[in-house]
Coordinates of C-alpha atoms and ligand atoms in Angstrom, one line a residue:
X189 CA 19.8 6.2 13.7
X190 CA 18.3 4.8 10.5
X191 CA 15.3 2.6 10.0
X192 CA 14.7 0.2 7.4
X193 CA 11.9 -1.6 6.6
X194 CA 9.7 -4.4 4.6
X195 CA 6.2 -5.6 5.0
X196 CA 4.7 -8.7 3.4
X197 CA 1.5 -10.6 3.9
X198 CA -0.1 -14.0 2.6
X199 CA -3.1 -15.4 2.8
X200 CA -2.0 -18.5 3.5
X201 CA -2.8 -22.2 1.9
X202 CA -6.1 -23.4 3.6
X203 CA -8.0 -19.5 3.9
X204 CA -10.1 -18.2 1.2
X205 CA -9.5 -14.3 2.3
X206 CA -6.7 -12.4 4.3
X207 CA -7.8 -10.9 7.5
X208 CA -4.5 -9.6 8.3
X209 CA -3.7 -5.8 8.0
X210 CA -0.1 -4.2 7.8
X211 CA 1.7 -0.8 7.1
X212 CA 3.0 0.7 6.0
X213 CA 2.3 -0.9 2.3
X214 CA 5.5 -0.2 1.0
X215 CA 8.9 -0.8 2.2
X216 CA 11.1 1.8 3.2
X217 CA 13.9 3.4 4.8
X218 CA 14.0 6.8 7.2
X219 CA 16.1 8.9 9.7
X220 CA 12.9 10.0 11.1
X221 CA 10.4 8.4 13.4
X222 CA 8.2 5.5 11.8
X223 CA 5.1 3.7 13.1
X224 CA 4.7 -0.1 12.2
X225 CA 1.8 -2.2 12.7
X226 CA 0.4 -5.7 12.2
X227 CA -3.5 -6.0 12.6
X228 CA -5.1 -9.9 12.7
X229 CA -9.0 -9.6 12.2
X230 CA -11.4 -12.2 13.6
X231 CA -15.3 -12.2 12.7
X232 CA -17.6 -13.7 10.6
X233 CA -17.8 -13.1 6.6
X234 CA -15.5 -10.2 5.9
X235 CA -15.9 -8.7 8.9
X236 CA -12.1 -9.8 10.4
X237 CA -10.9 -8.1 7.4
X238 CA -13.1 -5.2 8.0
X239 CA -11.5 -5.1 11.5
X240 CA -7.7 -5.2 11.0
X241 CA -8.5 -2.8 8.1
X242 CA -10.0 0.2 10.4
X243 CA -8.1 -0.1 13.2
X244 CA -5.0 -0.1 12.1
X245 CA -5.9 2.9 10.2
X246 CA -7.0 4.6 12.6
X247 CA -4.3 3.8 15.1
X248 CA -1.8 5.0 11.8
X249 CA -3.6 8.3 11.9
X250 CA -1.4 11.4 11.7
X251 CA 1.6 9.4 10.5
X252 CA 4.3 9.4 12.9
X253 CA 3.5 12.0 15.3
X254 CA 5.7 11.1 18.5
X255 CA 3.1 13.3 20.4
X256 CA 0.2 10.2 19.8
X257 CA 2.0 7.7 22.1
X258 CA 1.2 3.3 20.6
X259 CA -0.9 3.0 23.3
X260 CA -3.4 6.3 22.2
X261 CA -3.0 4.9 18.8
X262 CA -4.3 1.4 19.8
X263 CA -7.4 2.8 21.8
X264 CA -8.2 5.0 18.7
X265 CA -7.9 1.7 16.7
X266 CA -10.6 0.3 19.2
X267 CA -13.0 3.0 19.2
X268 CA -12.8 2.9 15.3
X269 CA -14.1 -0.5 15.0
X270 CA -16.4 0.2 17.6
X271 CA -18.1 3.0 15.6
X272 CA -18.1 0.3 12.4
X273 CA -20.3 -1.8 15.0
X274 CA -22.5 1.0 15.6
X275 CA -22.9 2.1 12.1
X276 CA -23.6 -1.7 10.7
X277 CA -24.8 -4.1 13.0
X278 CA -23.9 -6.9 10.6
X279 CA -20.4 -6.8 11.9
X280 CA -21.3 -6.8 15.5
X281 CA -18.9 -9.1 16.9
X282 CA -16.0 -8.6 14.5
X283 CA -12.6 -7.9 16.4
X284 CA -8.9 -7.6 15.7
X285 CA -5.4 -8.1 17.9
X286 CA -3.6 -4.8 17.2
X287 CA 0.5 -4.6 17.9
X288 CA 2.4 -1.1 16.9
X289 CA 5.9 -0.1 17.4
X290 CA 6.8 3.8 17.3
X291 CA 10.8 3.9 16.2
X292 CA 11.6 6.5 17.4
X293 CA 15.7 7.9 16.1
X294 CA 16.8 8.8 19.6
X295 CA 17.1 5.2 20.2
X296 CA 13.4 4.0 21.8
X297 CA 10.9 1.7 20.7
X298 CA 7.3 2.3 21.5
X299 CA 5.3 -0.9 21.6
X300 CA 1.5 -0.8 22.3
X301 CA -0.6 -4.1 22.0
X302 CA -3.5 -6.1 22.6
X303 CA -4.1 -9.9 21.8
X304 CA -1.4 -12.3 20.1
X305 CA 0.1 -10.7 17.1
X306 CA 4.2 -10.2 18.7
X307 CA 6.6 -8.0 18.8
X308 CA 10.3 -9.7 18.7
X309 CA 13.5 -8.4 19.1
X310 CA 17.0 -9.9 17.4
X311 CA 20.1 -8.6 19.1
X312 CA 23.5 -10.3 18.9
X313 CA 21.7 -13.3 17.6
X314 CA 19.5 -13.8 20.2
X315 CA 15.7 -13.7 19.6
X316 CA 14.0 -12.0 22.2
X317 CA 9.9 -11.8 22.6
X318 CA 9.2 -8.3 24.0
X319 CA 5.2 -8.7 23.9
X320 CA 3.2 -11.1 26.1
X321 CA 0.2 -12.9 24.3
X322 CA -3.2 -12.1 25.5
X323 CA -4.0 -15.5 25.2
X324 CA -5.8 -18.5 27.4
X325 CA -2.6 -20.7 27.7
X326 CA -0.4 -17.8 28.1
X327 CA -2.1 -17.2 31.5
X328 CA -2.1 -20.9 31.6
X329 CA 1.5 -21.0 31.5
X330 CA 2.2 -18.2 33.7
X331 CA 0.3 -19.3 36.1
X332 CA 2.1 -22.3 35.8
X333 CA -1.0 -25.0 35.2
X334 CA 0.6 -26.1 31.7
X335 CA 3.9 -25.9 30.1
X336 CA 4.8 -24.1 27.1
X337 CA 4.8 -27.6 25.0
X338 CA 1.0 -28.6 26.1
X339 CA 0.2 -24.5 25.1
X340 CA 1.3 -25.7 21.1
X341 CA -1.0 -28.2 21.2
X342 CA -4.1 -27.3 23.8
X343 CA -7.8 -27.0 22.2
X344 CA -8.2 -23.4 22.8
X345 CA -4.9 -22.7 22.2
X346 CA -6.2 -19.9 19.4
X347 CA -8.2 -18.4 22.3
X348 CA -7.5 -14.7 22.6
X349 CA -8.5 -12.8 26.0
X350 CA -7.9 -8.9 24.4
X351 CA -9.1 -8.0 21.8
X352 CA -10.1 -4.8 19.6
X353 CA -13.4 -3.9 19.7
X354 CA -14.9 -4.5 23.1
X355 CA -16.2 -1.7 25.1
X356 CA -13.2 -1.5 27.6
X357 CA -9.6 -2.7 26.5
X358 CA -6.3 -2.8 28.8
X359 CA -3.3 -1.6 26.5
X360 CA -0.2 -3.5 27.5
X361 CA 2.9 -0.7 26.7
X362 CA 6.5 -1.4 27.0
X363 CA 9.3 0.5 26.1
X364 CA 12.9 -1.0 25.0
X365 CA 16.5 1.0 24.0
X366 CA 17.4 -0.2 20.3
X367 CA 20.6 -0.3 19.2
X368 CA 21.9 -0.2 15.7
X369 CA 22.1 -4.0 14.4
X370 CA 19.0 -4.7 16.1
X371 CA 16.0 -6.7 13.5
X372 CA 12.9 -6.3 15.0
X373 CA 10.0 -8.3 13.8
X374 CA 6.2 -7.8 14.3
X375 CA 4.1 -10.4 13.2
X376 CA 0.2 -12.3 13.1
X377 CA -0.2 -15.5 14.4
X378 CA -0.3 -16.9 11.3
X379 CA 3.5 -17.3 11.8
X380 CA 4.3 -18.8 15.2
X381 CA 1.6 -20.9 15.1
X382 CA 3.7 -22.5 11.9
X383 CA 7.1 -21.9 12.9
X384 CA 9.0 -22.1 16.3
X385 CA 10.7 -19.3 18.0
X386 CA 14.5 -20.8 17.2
X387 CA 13.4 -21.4 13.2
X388 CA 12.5 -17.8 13.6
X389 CA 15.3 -16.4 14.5
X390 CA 17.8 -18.9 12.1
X391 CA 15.3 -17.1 9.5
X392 CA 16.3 -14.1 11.0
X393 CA 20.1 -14.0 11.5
X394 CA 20.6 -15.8 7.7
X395 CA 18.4 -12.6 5.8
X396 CA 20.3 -10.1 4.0
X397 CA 17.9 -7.4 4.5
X398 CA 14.8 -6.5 5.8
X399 CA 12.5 -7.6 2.8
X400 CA 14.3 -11.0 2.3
X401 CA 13.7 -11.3 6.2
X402 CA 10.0 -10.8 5.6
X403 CA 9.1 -13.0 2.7
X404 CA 11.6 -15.8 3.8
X405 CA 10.0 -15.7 6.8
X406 CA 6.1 -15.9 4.5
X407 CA 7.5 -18.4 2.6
X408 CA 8.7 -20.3 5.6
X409 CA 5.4 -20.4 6.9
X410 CA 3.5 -21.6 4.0
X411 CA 5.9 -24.5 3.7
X412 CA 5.2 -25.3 7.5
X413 CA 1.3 -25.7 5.9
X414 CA -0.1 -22.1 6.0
X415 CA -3.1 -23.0 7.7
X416 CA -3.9 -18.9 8.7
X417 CA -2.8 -15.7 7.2
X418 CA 0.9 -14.9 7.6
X419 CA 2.1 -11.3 8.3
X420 CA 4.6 -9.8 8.9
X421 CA 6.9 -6.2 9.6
X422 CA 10.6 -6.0 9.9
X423 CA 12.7 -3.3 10.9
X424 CA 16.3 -3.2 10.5
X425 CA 18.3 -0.4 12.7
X426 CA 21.3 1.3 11.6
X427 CA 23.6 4.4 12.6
Ligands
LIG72 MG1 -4.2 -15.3 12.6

């Protein structure tokens, strides 16, 4: 099983800085096991960058060691910013959604993930969302108090309930068999909050490869009014 992948980030139309992370930084393909990871910092000043930026390296930390299961990865992510905190109290306060996927080549994915950045799956055409936001009108919706379409446009729709850097986090893991064929996308907010999930996936099935996937899929997003930062990973599998 091979995997293939591109990364691409914007910072939008409206923002004045990226607070997104993403890696890898360069594209790539592999037989071997490969962690991917999308990072959307919140805080004042710099400090969302600041956020993204040092937990997803410390959740990347010793590469692609399957032995460091996502969900280790995404607690070391959290204690990393904490220690930021406690080294400079000027970014008390800053936080970060973190989601990761170890590929692993005997045919697993490895999700780990906390707040609204989502992991999607395309197989056979169909666009599948394998996390679960961490978000007020998610539980709004699953508790069944409003519907997806008053979620798009509620007031604290941008309201995330998990995020990195608080003392005590819940990881949400999953697991999924991959199949060769099968795109998987992670991505920020900056994204769905500009596309829907069926312009998504039309994106999706109509890329030639991985990096047109990811920049079409940027582009897309900017042209929908790019009012946050857009990132994104795909990952193409192969035989
Ligand atoms: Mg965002």
């Amino acid at each position: 099983m091979r995997f293939t992948w591109a990364t691409a980030t914007h910072v939008g139309l409206v923002r004045s800085g990226n607070e997104d992370s993403v890696r890898p930084f360069d594209d790539g393909s592999t037989e071997e096991a490969v962690v991917v990871a999308v990072a959307d910092g919140m805080g004042g000043a710099v400090a969302g960058e600041v956020a993204s930026r040092v937990a997803i390296e410390a959740a990347m930390a010793e590469g692609a060691d399957a032995e460091i299961s996502p969900a280790d990865r995404v607690r070391a992510g959290n204690d990393a910013v904490l220690s930021a905190i406690g080294e400079d109290y000027t970014l008390s306060g800053m936080g970060t959604t973190l989601t990761l996927g170890l590929f692993d080549p005997s045919g697993f994915l490895h999700v780990a993930h906390i707040g609204d950045s989502r992991l999607y799956v395309l197989r056979n055409e169909e666009l599948q969302q394998v996390t679960t936001d961490h978000t007020l009108v998610a539980e709004l919706v699953a508790l069944g108090q409003i519907t997806e379409e008053q979620a798009e446009t509620h007031p604290r729709r941008h309201l995330v309930t998990r995020v990195i850097g608080t003392d005590t986090i819940t990881v949400d893991e999953l697991e999924i068999a991959i199949e060769p064929g099968d795109r998987i996308l992670l991505c920020s907010d900056g994204l769905t909050t500009m596309l829907r999930d069926p312009d998504v996936a039309d994106l999706l099935r109509a890329a030639t490869s991985a990096s047109d996937a990811a920049w079409s899929l940027v582009e897309a997003a900017n042209a929908a009014g790019g009012t946050d930062n857009t990132t994104v990973a795909v990952v193409d599998v192969s035989p």
